[in-house]
PDB file of C-alpha atoms in Angstrom:
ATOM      1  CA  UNK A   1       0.000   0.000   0.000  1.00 49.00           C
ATOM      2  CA  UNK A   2       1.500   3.591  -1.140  1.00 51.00           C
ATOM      3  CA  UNK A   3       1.523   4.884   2.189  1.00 85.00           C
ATOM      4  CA  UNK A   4       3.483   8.641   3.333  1.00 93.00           C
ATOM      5  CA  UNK A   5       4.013  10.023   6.910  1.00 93.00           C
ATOM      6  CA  UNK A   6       4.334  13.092   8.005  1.00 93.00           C
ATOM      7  CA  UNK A   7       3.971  14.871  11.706  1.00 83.00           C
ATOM      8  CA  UNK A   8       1.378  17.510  11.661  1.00 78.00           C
ATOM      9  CA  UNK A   9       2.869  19.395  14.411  1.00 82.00           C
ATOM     10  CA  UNK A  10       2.315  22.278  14.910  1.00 91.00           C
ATOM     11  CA  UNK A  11       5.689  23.274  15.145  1.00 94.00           C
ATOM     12  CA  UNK A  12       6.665  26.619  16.622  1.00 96.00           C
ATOM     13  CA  UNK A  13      10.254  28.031  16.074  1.00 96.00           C
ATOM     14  CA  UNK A  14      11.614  31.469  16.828  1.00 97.00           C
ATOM     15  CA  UNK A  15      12.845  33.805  13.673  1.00 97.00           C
ATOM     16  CA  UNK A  16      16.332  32.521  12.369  1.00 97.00           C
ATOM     17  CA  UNK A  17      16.109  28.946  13.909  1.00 97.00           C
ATOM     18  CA  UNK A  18      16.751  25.926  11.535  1.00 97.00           C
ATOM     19  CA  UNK A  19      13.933  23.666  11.021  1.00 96.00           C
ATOM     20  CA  UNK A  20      13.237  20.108  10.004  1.00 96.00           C
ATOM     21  CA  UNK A  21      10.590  18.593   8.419  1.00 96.00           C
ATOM     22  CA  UNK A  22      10.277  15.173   7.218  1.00 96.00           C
ATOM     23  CA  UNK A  23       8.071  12.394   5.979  1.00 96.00           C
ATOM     24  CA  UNK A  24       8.609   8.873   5.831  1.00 96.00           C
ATOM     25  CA  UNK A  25       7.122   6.279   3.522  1.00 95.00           C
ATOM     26  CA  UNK A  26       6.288   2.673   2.817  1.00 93.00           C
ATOM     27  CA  UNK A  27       6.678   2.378  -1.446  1.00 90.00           C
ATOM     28  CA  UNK A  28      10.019   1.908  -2.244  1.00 89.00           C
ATOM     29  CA  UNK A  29       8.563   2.318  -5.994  1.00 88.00           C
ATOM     30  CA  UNK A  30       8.576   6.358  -5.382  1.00 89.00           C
ATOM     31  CA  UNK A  31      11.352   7.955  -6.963  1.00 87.00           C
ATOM     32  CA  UNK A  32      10.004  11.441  -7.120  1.00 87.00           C
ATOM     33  CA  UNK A  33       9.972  13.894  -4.090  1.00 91.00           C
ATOM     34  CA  UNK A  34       8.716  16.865  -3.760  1.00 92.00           C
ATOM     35  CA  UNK A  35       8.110  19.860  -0.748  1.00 95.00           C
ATOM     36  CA  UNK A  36       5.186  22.137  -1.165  1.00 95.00           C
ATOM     37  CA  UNK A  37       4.220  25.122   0.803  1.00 96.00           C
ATOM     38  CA  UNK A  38       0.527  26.269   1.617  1.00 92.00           C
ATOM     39  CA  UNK A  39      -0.525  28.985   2.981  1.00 90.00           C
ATOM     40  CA  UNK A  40      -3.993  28.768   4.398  1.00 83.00           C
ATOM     41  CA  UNK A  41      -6.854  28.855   1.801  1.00 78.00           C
ATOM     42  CA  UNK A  42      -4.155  28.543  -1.037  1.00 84.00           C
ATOM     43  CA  UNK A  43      -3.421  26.101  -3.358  1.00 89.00           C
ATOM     44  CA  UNK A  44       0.144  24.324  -3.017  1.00 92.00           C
ATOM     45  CA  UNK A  45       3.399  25.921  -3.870  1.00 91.00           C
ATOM     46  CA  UNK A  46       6.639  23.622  -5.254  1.00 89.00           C
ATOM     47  CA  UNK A  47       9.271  24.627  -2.889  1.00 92.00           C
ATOM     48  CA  UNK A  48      11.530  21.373  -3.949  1.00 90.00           C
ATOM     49  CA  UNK A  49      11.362  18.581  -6.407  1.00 87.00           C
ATOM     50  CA  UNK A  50      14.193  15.899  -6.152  1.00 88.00           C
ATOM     51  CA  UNK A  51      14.558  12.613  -8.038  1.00 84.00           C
ATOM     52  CA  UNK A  52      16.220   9.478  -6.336  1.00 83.00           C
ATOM     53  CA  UNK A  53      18.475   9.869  -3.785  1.00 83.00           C
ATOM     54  CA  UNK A  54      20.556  12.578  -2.025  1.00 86.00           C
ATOM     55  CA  UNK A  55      20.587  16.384  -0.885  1.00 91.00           C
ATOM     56  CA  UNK A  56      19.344  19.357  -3.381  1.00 92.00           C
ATOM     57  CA  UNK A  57      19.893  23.317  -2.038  1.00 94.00           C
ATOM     58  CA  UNK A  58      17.790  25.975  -3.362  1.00 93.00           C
ATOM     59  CA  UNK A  59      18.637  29.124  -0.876  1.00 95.00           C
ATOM     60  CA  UNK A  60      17.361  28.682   2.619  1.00 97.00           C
ATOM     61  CA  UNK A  61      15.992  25.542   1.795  1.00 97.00           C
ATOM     62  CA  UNK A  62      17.402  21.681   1.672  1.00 97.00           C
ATOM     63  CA  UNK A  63      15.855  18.969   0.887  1.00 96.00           C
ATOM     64  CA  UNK A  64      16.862  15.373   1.244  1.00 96.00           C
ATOM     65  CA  UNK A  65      15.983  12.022   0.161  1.00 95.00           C
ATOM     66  CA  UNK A  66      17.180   9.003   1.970  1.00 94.00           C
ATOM     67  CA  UNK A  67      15.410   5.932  -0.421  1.00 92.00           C
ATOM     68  CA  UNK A  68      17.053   3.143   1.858  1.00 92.00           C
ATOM     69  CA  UNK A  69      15.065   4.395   4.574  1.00 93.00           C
ATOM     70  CA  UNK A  70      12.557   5.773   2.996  1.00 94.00           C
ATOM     71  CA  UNK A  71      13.144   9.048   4.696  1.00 94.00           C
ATOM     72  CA  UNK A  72      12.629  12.533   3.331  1.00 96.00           C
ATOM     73  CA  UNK A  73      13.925  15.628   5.042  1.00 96.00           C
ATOM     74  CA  UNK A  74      13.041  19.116   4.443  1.00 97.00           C
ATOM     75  CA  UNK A  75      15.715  21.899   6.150  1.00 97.00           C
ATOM     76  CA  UNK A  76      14.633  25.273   6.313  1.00 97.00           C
ATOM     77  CA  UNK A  77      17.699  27.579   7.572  1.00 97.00           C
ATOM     78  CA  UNK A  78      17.580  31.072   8.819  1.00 97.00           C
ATOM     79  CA  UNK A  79      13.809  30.902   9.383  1.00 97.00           C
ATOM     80  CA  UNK A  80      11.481  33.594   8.872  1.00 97.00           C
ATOM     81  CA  UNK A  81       8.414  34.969   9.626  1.00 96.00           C
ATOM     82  CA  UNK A  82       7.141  34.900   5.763  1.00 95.00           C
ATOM     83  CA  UNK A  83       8.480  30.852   6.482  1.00 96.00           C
ATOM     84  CA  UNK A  84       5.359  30.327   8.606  1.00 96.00           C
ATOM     85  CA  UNK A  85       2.767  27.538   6.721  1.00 96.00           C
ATOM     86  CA  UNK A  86       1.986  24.140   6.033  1.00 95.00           C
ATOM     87  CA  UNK A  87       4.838  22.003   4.714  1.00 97.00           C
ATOM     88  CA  UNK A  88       3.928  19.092   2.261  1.00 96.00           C
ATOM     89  CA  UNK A  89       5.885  16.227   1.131  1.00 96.00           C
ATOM     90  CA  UNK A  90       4.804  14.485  -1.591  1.00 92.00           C
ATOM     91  CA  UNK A  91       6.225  11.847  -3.861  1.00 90.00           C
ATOM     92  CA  UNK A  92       5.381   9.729  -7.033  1.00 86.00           C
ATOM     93  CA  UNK A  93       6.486   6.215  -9.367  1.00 83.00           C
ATOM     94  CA  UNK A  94       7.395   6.566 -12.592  1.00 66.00           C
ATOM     95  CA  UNK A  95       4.473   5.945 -14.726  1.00 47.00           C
ATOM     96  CA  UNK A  96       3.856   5.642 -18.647  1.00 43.00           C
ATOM     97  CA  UNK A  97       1.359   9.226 -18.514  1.00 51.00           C
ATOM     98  CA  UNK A  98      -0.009  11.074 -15.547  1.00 61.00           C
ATOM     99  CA  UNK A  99       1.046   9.883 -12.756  1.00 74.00           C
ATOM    100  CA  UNK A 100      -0.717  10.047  -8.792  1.00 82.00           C
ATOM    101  CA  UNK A 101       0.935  12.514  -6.514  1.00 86.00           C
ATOM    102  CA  UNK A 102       0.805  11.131  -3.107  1.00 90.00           C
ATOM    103  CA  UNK A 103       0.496  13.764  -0.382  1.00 92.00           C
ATOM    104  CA  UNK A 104       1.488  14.041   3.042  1.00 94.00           C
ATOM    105  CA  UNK A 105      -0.925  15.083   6.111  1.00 91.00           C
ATOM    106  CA  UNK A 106       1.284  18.663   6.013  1.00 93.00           C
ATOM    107  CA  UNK A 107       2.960  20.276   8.715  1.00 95.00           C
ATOM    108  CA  UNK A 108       1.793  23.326  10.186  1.00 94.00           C
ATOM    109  CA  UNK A 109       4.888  25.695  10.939  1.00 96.00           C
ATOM    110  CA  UNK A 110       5.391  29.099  12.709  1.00 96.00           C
ATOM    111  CA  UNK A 111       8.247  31.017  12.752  1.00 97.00           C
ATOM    112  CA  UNK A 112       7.757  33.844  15.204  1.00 97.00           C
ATOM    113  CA  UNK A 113       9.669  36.976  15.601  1.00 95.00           C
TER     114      UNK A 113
ATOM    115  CA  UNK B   1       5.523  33.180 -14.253  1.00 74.00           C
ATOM    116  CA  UNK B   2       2.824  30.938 -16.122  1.00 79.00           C
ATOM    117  CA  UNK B   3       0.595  29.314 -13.910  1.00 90.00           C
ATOM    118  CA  UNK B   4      -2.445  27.407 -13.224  1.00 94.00           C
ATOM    119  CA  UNK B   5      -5.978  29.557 -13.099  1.00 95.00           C
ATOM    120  CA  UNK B   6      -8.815  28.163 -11.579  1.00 97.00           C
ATOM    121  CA  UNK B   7     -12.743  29.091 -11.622  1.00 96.00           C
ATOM    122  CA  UNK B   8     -14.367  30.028  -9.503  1.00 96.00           C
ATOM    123  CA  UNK B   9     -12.400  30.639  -6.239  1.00 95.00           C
ATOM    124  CA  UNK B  10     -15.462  29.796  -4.129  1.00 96.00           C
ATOM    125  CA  UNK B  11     -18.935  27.879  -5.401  1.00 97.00           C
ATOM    126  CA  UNK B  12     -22.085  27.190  -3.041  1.00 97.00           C
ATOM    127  CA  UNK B  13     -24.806  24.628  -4.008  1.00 97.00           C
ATOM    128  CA  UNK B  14     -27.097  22.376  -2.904  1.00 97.00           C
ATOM    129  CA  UNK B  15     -26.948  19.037  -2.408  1.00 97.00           C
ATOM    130  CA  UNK B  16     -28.348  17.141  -5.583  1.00 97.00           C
ATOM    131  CA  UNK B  17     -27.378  19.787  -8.009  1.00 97.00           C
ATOM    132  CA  UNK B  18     -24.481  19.489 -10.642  1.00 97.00           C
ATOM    133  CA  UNK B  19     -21.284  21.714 -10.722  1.00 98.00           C
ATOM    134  CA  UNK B  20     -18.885  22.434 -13.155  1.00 97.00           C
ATOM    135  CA  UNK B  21     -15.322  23.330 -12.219  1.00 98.00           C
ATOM    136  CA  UNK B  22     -12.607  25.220 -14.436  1.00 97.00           C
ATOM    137  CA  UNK B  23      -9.039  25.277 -14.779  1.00 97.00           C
ATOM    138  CA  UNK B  24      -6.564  26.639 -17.393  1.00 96.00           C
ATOM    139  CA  UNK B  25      -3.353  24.667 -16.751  1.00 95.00           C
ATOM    140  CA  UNK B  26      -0.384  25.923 -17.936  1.00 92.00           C
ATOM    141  CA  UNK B  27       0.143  26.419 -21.967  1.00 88.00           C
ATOM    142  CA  UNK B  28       2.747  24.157 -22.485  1.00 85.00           C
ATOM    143  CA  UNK B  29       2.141  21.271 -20.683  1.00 89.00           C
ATOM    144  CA  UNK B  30       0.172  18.196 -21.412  1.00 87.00           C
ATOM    145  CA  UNK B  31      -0.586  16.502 -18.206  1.00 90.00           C
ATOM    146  CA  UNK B  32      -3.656  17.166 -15.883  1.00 92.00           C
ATOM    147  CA  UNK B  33      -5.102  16.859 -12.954  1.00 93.00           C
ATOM    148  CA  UNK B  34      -8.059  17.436 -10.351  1.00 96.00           C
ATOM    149  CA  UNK B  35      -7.218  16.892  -6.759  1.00 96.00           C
ATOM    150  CA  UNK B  36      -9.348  17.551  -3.374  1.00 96.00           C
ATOM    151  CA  UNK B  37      -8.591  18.585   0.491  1.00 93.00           C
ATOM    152  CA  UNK B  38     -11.481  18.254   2.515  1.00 93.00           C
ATOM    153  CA  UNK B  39     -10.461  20.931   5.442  1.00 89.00           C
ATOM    154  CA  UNK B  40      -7.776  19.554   8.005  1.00 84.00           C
ATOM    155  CA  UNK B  41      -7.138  16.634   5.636  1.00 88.00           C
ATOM    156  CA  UNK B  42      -4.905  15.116   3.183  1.00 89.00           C
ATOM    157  CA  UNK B  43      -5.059  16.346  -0.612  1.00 92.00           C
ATOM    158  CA  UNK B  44      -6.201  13.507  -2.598  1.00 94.00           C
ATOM    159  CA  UNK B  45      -5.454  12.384  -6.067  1.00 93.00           C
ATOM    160  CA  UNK B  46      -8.968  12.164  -7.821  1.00 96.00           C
ATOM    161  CA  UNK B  47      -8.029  11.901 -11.776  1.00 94.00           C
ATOM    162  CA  UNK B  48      -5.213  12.324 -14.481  1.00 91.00           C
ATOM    163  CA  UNK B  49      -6.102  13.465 -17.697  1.00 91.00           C
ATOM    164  CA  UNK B  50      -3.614  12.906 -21.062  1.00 88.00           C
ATOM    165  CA  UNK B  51      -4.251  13.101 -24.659  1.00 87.00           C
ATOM    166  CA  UNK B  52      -8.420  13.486 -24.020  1.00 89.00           C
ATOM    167  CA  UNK B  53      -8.600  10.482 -22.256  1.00 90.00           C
ATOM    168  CA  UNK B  54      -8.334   9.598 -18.471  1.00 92.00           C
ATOM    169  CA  UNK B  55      -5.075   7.821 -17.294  1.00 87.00           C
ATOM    170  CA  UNK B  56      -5.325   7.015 -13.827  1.00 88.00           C
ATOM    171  CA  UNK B  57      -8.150   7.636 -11.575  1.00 91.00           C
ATOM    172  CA  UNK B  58      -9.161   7.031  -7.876  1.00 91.00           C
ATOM    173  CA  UNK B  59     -11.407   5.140  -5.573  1.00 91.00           C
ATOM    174  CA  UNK B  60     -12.904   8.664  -5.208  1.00 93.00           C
ATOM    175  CA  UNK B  61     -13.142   9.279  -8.752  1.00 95.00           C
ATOM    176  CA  UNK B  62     -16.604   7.393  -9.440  1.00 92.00           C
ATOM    177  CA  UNK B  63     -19.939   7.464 -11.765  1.00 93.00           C
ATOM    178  CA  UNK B  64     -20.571  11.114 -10.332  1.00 95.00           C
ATOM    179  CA  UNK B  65     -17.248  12.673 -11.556  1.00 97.00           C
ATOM    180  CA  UNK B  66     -16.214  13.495 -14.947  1.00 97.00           C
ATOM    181  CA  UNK B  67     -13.568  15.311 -16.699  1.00 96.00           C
ATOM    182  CA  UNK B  68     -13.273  17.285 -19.974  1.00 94.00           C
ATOM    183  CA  UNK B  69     -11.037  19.290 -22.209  1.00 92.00           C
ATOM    184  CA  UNK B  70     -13.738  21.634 -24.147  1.00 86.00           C
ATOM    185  CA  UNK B  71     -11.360  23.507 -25.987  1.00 86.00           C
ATOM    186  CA  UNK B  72      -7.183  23.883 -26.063  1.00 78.00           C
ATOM    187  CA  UNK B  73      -7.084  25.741 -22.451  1.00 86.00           C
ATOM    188  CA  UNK B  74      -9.628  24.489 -20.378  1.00 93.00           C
ATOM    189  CA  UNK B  75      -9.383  21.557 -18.265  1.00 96.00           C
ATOM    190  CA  UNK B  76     -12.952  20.698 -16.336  1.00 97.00           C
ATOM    191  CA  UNK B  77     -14.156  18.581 -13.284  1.00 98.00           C
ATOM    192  CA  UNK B  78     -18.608  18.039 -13.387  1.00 97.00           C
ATOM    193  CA  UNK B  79     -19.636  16.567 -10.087  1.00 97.00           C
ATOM    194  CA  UNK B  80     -23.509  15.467 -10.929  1.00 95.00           C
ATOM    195  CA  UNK B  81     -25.608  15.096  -7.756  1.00 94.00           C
ATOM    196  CA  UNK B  82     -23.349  16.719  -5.224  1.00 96.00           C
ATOM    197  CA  UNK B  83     -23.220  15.350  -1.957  1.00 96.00           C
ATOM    198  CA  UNK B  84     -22.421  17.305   1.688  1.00 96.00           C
ATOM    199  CA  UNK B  85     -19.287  15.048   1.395  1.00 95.00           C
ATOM    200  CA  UNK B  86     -18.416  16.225  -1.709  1.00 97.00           C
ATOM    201  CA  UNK B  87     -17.820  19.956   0.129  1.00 97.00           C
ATOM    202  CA  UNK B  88     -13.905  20.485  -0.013  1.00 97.00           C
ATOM    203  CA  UNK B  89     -11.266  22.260  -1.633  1.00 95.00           C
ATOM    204  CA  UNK B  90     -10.502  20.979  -5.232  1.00 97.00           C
ATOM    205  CA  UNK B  91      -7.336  21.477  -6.845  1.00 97.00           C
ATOM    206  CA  UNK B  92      -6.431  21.470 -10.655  1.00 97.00           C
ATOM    207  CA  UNK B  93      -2.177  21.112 -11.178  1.00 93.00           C
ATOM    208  CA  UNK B  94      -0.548  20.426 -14.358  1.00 91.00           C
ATOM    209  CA  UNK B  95       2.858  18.905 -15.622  1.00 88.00           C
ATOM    210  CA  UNK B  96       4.734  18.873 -18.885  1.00 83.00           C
ATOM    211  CA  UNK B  97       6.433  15.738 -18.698  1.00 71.00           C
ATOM    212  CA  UNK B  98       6.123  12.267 -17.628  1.00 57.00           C
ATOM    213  CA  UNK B  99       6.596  11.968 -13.335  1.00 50.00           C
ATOM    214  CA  UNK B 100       7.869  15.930 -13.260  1.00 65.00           C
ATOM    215  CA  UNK B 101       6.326  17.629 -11.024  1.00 79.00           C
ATOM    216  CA  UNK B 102       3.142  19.375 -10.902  1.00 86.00           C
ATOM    217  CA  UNK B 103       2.088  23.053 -10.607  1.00 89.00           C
ATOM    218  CA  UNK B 104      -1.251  23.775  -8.690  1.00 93.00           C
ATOM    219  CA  UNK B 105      -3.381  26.402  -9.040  1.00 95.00           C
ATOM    220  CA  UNK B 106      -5.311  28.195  -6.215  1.00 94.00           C
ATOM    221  CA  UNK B 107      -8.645  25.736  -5.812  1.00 96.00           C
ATOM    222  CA  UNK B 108     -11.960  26.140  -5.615  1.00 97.00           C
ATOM    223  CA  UNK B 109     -13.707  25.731  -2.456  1.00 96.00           C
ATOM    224  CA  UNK B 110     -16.716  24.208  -2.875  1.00 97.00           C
ATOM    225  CA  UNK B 111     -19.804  23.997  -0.200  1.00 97.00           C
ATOM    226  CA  UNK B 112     -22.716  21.387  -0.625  1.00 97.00           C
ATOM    227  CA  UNK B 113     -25.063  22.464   1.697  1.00 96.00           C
TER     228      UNK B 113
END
């Protein structure tokens, strides 16, 4: 069963901290992983989007990918207020054409000043 | 920055009546989608939509849903006979390539009262 993890928190961090999301999962068949960020009411935003194994750096943000534990990290550094939202992991197979995303429950974080 | 439109942002109706929801996904891609969040829960892969056909649905997906490509830019979900269960948020995304990721746009929230 395609199966992903993820705490819901809340998670509360003070401006600047470094934070760490993950999500964990049970289908070693998903190669693609991805972060999102929504804010509330809004529609998901790609923060990350990984394939396979290992670390990828965009700015502030870190993501890694762990596929013999099936393990996927999220590191947000020098948090900020702007930072504060739900965090989704999601991930996917290959397929031949369209292909199911499979979400995470989110976690909700605040970064206060 | 292309993105994903949706219409509308919010739609109210009553149980038992049909609704029609819209979504221009970005120009270039090919790939389609309709998700849902029902508030506080996971978002939930309903249907993927390639070359005018379906190409992987869900459980959720049943006889009351349909999609539909009208024209070269819009991308629709009918519910027929909505339900109060049917009352979430319901997301369109959109990909241009085989298991890359997907852009959402910013939902509709729809109420079945």
């Amino acid at each position: 069963q395609k199966e992903v993890e993820q705490d819901p928190g809340p998670l509360s961090v003070p401006e600047g901290a470094i934070v760490s999301l993950n999500c964990t999962y049970s289908n070693s068949a998903f190669q693609y992983f991805m972060w999102y960020r929504q804010y509330s009411r809004k529609g998901p935003e790609l923060l990350m989007y990984t394939y396979s194994s290992g670390n990828k750096e965009d700015g502030r943000f870190t993501a890694q990918v762990d596929k013999s534990s099936k393990y996927i990290s999220l590191f947000i550094r020098d948090s900020q207020p702007s930072d504060s939202a739900t965090y989704l992991c999601a991930m996917s197979a290959r397929g031949n054409t369209g292909n199911q995303f499979y979400f995470g429950t989110g976690t909700s974080l605040t970064v206060i000043p | 920055e292309p993105e994903v439109t949706q219409t509308p942002s919010h739609q109210v109706t009553q149980m038992g009546q049909e609704v029609i929801l819209r979504c221009v996904p970005i120009s270039n891609h090919l790939y389609f989608y309709w998700y849902r969040q029902i508030l506080g829960q996971k978002v939930e892969f309903l249907v993927s939509f390639y070359n005018n056909e379906i190409s992987e649905k869900s459980e959720i997906f049943d006889d009351q849903f349909s999609v539909e490509r009208p024209d070269g830019s819009n991308f629709t979900l009918k519910i027929r006979s909505t339900k109060l269960e049917d009352s979430a948020m319901y997301f369109c995304a959109s990909s241009s390539l085989v298991a890359e990721t997907q852009y959402f746009g910013p939902g509709t929230r729809l109420l079945v009262l």
